[in-house]
Coordinates of C-alpha atoms and ligand atoms in Angstrom, one line a residue:
M674 CA -0.1 -0.1 0.1
V675 CA 1.4 3.3 -1.1
E676 CA 0.5 6.3 0.8
K677 CA -2.1 7.9 -1.4
S678 CA -2.0 11.4 0.3
F679 CA -0.6 12.7 3.8
Q680 CA -1.8 10.8 6.8
L681 CA -1.5 11.2 10.2
F682 CA -2.1 7.5 11.4
P683 CA -1.2 4.4 9.4
E684 CA -4.5 2.5 8.6
A685 CA -6.4 0.7 11.5
A686 CA -6.7 -2.8 10.0
S687 CA -6.9 -5.2 13.2
S688 CA -9.0 -5.8 15.7
I689 CA -6.5 -3.8 18.3
A690 CA -6.2 -1.2 16.2
G691 CA -8.7 1.0 17.2
H692 CA -8.0 0.4 21.2
V693 CA -4.6 1.7 20.8
D694 CA -5.4 4.7 19.0
A695 CA -8.3 5.3 21.5
L696 CA -5.5 5.1 24.2
Y697 CA -3.2 7.2 22.3
A698 CA -5.8 9.8 21.4
Y699 CA -6.8 9.8 25.2
M700 CA -2.8 10.8 26.4
V701 CA -2.6 13.3 23.4
V702 CA -5.8 14.9 24.7
V703 CA -4.4 14.9 28.4
S704 CA -1.2 16.0 27.6
A705 CA -2.3 18.9 25.2
F706 CA -4.8 19.9 27.7
F707 CA -2.3 20.3 30.6
S708 CA 0.4 21.7 28.4
L709 CA -1.8 24.9 27.3
L710 CA -3.0 25.1 30.8
I711 CA 0.5 25.3 32.3
A712 CA 1.6 27.4 29.3
F713 CA -1.3 30.0 29.8
L714 CA -1.1 30.2 33.7
V715 CA 2.8 30.8 33.2
V716 CA 2.0 33.8 31.0
F717 CA -1.2 35.1 32.5
L718 CA 0.4 35.1 36.2
A719 CA 3.5 36.5 35.0
V720 CA 1.6 39.5 33.6
K721 CA -1.0 39.8 36.5
Y722 CA 1.9 39.6 39.2
R723 CA 4.4 41.7 37.5
R724 CA 6.3 44.2 39.5
K725 CA 4.4 47.5 38.8
N726 CA 6.8 49.7 40.8
D727 CA 9.8 49.7 42.6
Q728 CA 8.3 48.5 46.0
I729 CA 9.5 45.4 47.0
P730 CA 6.5 43.3 48.6
A731 CA 7.0 41.9 52.0
P732 CA 7.3 38.0 51.8
T733 CA 4.3 36.3 52.6
N734 CA 4.4 32.9 54.4
D735 CA 0.6 32.6 54.0
H736 CA 0.0 28.9 53.6
G737 CA -3.7 28.7 54.5
V738 CA -6.2 25.8 54.2
G739 CA -6.7 27.0 50.7
G740 CA -3.4 26.3 49.8
I741 CA -3.7 22.4 51.0
V742 CA -6.7 21.7 49.2
L743 CA -5.2 23.1 46.0
E744 CA -2.2 20.8 46.3
I745 CA -4.2 17.8 47.1
V746 CA -6.3 18.6 44.0
W747 CA -3.5 19.2 41.7
S748 CA -1.7 15.7 42.7
V749 CA -5.0 13.6 42.9
I750 CA -6.4 14.4 39.7
P751 CA -3.4 14.2 37.4
L752 CA -2.7 10.9 39.6
G753 CA -6.3 9.7 38.5
L754 CA -5.5 10.5 34.9
S755 CA -2.0 8.8 34.3
L756 CA -3.4 5.6 36.4
V757 CA -6.0 5.5 33.6
M758 CA -3.3 5.4 31.4
F759 CA -1.6 2.9 33.1
A760 CA -4.4 0.3 33.5
W761 CA -5.8 1.1 30.1
G762 CA -2.3 0.6 28.5
A763 CA -1.9 -2.6 30.6
S764 CA -5.1 -3.9 29.5
I765 CA -4.1 -3.7 25.8
F766 CA -0.7 -5.0 26.5
F767 CA -2.3 -8.2 28.1
T768 CA -4.7 -8.5 25.0
E769 CA -1.6 -8.4 23.1
S770 CA 0.4 -10.7 24.5
R771 CA -2.1 -13.6 24.8
P772 CA -2.8 -15.2 21.3
P773 CA -6.3 -16.8 21.3
A774 CA -6.2 -20.5 22.0
D775 CA -7.2 -21.3 18.0
S776 CA -4.9 -18.8 16.2
M777 CA -3.7 -19.8 12.8
Q778 CA 0.0 -20.7 13.2
V779 CA 2.7 -18.8 11.1
Y780 CA 6.5 -18.9 11.3
V781 CA 8.5 -16.0 10.9
T782 CA 12.5 -16.1 10.9
G783 CA 14.3 -12.8 10.7
K784 CA 17.6 -12.6 9.2
Q785 CA 20.0 -9.9 7.9
W786 CA 18.2 -8.4 5.9
M787 CA 14.7 -10.2 5.3
W788 CA 11.8 -12.0 6.5
K789 CA 11.3 -15.7 6.1
I790 CA 7.8 -16.8 6.7
Q791 CA 6.6 -20.2 6.7
H792 CA 3.0 -21.3 6.7
N793 CA 2.0 -24.8 8.7
E794 CA 0.6 -26.0 5.2
G795 CA 3.9 -25.7 3.7
A796 CA 4.0 -22.7 1.7
R797 CA 7.1 -20.2 2.2
E798 CA 7.7 -16.7 1.2
I799 CA 9.9 -14.1 1.9
N800 CA 9.1 -10.5 2.7
E801 CA 5.6 -11.2 2.2
L802 CA 2.9 -12.8 4.5
H803 CA -0.3 -13.7 3.1
I804 CA -3.1 -14.1 5.7
P805 CA -7.0 -14.5 5.9
V806 CA -9.3 -11.7 6.8
N807 CA -11.0 -11.9 10.2
R808 CA -8.9 -14.9 11.5
D809 CA -6.8 -14.6 14.5
I810 CA -3.0 -15.2 13.5
R811 CA -0.2 -16.1 16.0
L812 CA 3.2 -15.5 14.5
T813 CA 6.0 -17.4 16.2
L814 CA 9.3 -15.4 15.6
T815 CA 13.1 -16.1 15.9
S816 CA 16.1 -14.7 14.4
E817 CA 19.3 -16.2 12.6
D818 CA 21.6 -13.4 13.7
V819 CA 20.5 -10.3 15.4
I820 CA 17.9 -8.7 17.0
H821 CA 15.2 -7.7 14.7
D822 CA 11.5 -6.4 15.4
F823 CA 8.6 -7.4 13.5
Y824 CA 6.5 -4.2 13.1
V825 CA 3.1 -3.9 11.1
P826 CA 2.0 -0.2 12.0
A827 CA -1.6 -1.0 10.4
F828 CA -2.0 -3.6 12.9
R829 CA -0.4 -1.8 15.9
T830 CA 1.7 -4.6 16.5
K831 CA 5.4 -4.5 17.3
T832 CA 7.6 -7.6 18.7
D833 CA 11.3 -8.2 19.0
V834 CA 12.8 -11.0 17.0
V835 CA 15.4 -12.3 19.1
P836 CA 18.1 -14.9 18.2
G837 CA 18.2 -18.1 20.3
R838 CA 14.6 -17.7 21.6
Y839 CA 11.1 -17.7 20.1
T840 CA 8.8 -14.6 20.7
T841 CA 5.0 -14.5 19.8
E842 CA 2.9 -11.7 18.3
W843 CA -1.0 -12.1 17.0
F844 CA -3.4 -9.9 15.6
R845 CA -6.7 -10.0 13.8
P846 CA -6.9 -8.4 10.6
T847 CA -10.0 -6.7 9.9
K848 CA -9.4 -5.3 6.5
V849 CA -8.7 -6.9 3.0
G850 CA -5.6 -5.1 1.9
A851 CA -1.8 -4.9 1.8
Y852 CA 0.2 -3.3 4.7
H853 CA 3.7 -2.5 5.2
I854 CA 6.0 -4.7 7.3
F855 CA 8.9 -2.7 8.9
C856 CA 12.0 -4.1 11.0
A857 CA 11.5 -1.8 14.1
E858 CA 15.1 -2.4 15.5
Y859 CA 18.4 -1.1 14.0
C860 CA 20.0 -4.2 13.0
G861 CA 22.9 -3.3 10.6
T862 CA 23.5 -1.5 7.0
K863 CA 20.3 -2.5 5.6
H864 CA 18.0 -2.5 8.5
S865 CA 16.0 0.3 6.7
G866 CA 15.6 -2.1 3.6
M867 CA 14.5 -4.9 5.8
V868 CA 10.6 -4.3 4.5
G869 CA 7.9 -6.4 3.4
T870 CA 4.0 -6.4 2.9
V871 CA 1.1 -8.4 4.8
Y872 CA -1.5 -9.0 2.5
V873 CA -4.8 -9.6 4.1
M874 CA -7.2 -11.8 1.5
N875 CA -10.6 -12.7 2.1
E876 CA -10.9 -16.8 2.7
A877 CA -11.4 -18.0 -0.7
D878 CA -8.7 -15.8 -2.2
Y879 CA -6.3 -17.3 0.7
E880 CA -7.6 -20.5 0.0
N881 CA -6.7 -20.2 -3.7
W882 CA -3.2 -18.8 -2.7
L883 CA -2.6 -21.7 -0.3
G884 CA -3.5 -24.3 -3.0
R885 CA -0.6 -23.1 -5.0
G886 CA 1.5 -24.5 -2.3
S887 CA 5.2 -25.2 -2.2
G888 CA 4.9 -28.8 -3.2
E889 CA 7.1 -29.7 -0.3
G890 CA 4.2 -30.9 2.0
S891 CA 3.1 -29.2 5.3
M892 CA 5.6 -28.0 7.6
A893 CA 4.7 -31.1 10.2
E894 CA 5.6 -33.6 7.4
Q895 CA 8.7 -31.6 6.4
G896 CA 9.7 -31.8 10.1
Q897 CA 8.9 -35.4 9.8
G898 CA 11.4 -36.1 7.1
L899 CA 13.9 -33.9 9.1
F900 CA 13.2 -35.9 12.3
N901 CA 14.1 -39.2 10.2
Q902 CA 17.1 -37.6 8.5
L903 CA 18.5 -36.9 11.6
G904 CA 18.0 -40.1 13.0
C905 CA 15.7 -38.8 16.0
G906 CA 13.2 -41.9 15.7
T907 CA 15.8 -44.4 16.4
C908 CA 15.6 -43.2 20.0
H909 CA 12.4 -41.3 20.6
A910 CA 8.9 -42.7 20.3
S911 CA 6.8 -40.6 17.7
A912 CA 4.0 -41.4 15.2
I913 CA 6.4 -43.9 13.2
N914 CA 7.9 -46.0 16.0
K915 CA 5.6 -46.1 19.3
Q916 CA 7.0 -48.2 21.5
N917 CA 10.5 -46.7 21.7
G918 CA 11.6 -46.2 25.3
R919 CA 14.9 -45.0 25.3
C920 CA 14.1 -41.4 25.2
P921 CA 11.0 -39.3 26.2
N922 CA 8.1 -39.8 24.3
L923 CA 7.1 -37.4 21.8
N924 CA 3.4 -38.7 21.0
G925 CA 0.9 -36.3 23.0
L926 CA 4.0 -34.1 24.5
F927 CA 3.4 -30.9 23.2
G928 CA 1.7 -28.4 25.7
T929 CA 2.0 -30.9 28.5
T930 CA 3.9 -30.1 31.6
V931 CA 7.4 -32.1 31.9
E932 CA 9.0 -32.9 35.2
L933 CA 12.7 -33.0 34.9
S934 CA 15.3 -34.7 36.9
D935 CA 16.1 -32.1 39.1
G936 CA 12.5 -32.1 40.2
S937 CA 11.6 -28.8 38.4
R938 CA 8.6 -28.7 36.1
V939 CA 8.7 -27.2 32.5
K940 CA 5.8 -26.7 29.8
A941 CA 6.5 -28.5 26.6
D942 CA 6.2 -25.3 24.2
E943 CA 8.3 -24.2 21.3
S944 CA 11.2 -22.9 23.2
Y945 CA 11.6 -26.1 25.5
I946 CA 11.5 -28.1 22.0
R947 CA 14.1 -25.7 20.6
E948 CA 16.4 -26.0 23.5
S949 CA 16.1 -29.7 23.9
V950 CA 17.5 -30.2 20.0
L951 CA 20.1 -27.6 20.6
Y952 CA 21.0 -28.0 24.1
P953 CA 20.1 -31.6 25.3
Q954 CA 21.7 -31.2 28.6
A955 CA 20.0 -28.5 29.6
K956 CA 16.5 -29.7 31.0
I957 CA 16.6 -33.5 31.4
V958 CA 13.4 -35.3 31.7
A959 CA 12.9 -37.3 35.1
G960 CA 13.8 -40.9 34.7
Y961 CA 16.0 -40.5 31.5
D962 CA 19.8 -40.2 31.1
G963 CA 21.1 -37.3 29.4
I964 CA 22.4 -39.5 26.6
M965 CA 21.2 -37.2 23.4
P966 CA 23.7 -35.4 21.7
T967 CA 23.1 -31.9 20.5
F968 CA 22.1 -31.1 17.2
K969 CA 23.1 -27.4 17.1
G970 CA 25.1 -26.4 13.9
L971 CA 22.9 -29.5 12.2
V972 CA 19.7 -27.7 12.3
T973 CA 18.8 -24.6 10.8
E974 CA 16.1 -22.2 12.7
D975 CA 14.0 -23.0 9.6
G976 CA 14.6 -26.8 10.3
L977 CA 13.7 -26.2 13.8
L978 CA 10.8 -24.6 13.5
K979 CA 9.5 -27.7 11.2
L980 CA 10.8 -30.0 13.9
V981 CA 8.7 -28.2 16.5
E982 CA 5.7 -28.2 14.1
Y983 CA 6.2 -32.0 13.8
V984 CA 6.2 -32.2 17.7
K985 CA 3.2 -30.3 18.0
S986 CA 1.4 -32.4 15.3
L987 CA 1.8 -35.5 17.8
G988 CA 0.2 -34.0 20.5
P989 CA -2.1 -31.9 22.0
Q990 CA -2.4 -28.7 19.4
D991 CA -1.6 -25.9 21.4
G992 CA -0.5 -25.3 25.0
T993 CA -4.0 -24.7 26.1
E994 CA -4.9 -28.2 26.9
S995 CA -1.9 -28.6 29.1
S996 CA -3.3 -29.0 32.6
A997 CA -6.2 -31.0 31.6
T998 CA -4.2 -33.8 30.6
P999 CA -1.2 -34.4 33.1
A1000 CA 0.7 -38.1 32.1
P1001 CA -0.4 -40.0 35.0
T1002 CA 3.2 -41.3 35.6
Q1003 CA 4.4 -37.6 35.9
T1004 CA 2.5 -37.3 38.8
S1005 CA 4.8 -36.6 42.1
G1006 CA 2.7 -38.5 44.0
T1007 CA 3.6 -41.8 42.5
P1008 CA 5.2 -44.2 44.9
A1009 CA 7.9 -46.0 42.6
P1010 CA 10.3 -43.9 40.6
P1011 CA 8.6 -44.6 37.2
P1012 CA 11.0 -45.8 34.4
P1013 CA 9.7 -44.3 31.1
P1014 CA 6.4 -46.3 30.6
R1015 CA 5.1 -43.3 28.7
A1016 CA 5.1 -44.8 25.3
T1017 CA 1.9 -46.8 26.7
R1018 CA 0.2 -43.2 26.7
P1019 CA -2.1 -43.0 24.1
A1020 CA -1.2 -40.4 21.5
A1021 CA -3.5 -37.5 23.2
A1022 CA -6.5 -36.7 20.9
A1023 CA -5.0 -34.8 18.0
P1024 CA -5.9 -35.0 14.5
A1025 CA -3.8 -37.6 12.8
N1026 CA -3.4 -35.4 9.9
P1027 CA -1.2 -32.6 10.7
A1028 CA -1.8 -30.8 7.5
A1029 CA -5.7 -30.9 8.2
A1030 CA -4.8 -29.8 11.7
G1031 CA -3.4 -26.5 10.6
N1032 CA -5.8 -25.7 8.1
R1033 CA -8.7 -25.5 10.4
Ligands
LIG994 CU1 16.1 -6.2 10.9 CU2 16.4 -4.1 11.7

């Protein structure tokens, strides 16, 4: 979208945009009101109480009740007005931080100086993001090199893209159209050229676009290929070999709470899977030996996302069902320390076809 004429604000094209703009307008009005009031009083009082002759008035020490009331009033009113900013801002922040459970998942990898985007269904694009209108879209973002920041002004969302970890951004586009993507964190020479376009399409156009596909299969399918290629299945139970017990079972794992050998617990989310591939010794599952070698340097960030998506396809679809399906053997009250019998646990009620799962 090229700016047709001068615009004070970028287009408001997401469900949150109106709220952000309203808060912004409130802050502008409050700030403008007090700036003008104070400027007026400075000038007005300077004129009104200017020295009119050479007589120096006697200093006054009159701090009566009127003075105290005035001080309380001008402290409490601005405090109230700023607390409104705080509460309102916090509410928007919480909304923007919590993607709805059934969001459509898209993966974004930042790299000097481009955005690489992968859809669950397998489509890949660079510096372009095609999404359907009126759907909650959840981006999982990571970087191959330095810190970038994925910014879509029309959606009023902006998230740091940090090497070595996954961050999340979500939005619900409300208007069909094309909108700028900017990198909003200085990341080197061509930072200003690290731009792209979000294409918000109606459902039919989107299905059409998706139908062109990449011919490489869904991300989960590609992840499964990588899983086999790297030999993960020789140790881990997964969809292919359900009875492998030497390493933690991956079936039904995603989104559950895992008990570790040091007694602590961790949620099996994207970051946990990524860390377990790259730094297997960082978190060892209770009842297992830390025998897994690192795959650091053997898997790219794109590959890691595919592996994550594969593991996801084996278990509860999103982190939301986690507390509802604790593995029975992971209960700390179990008398005997359980060896790894988790292979017997039925793969949770996840759709068998990962492509269909991503295509709800
Ligand atoms: Cu990437 Cu600035």
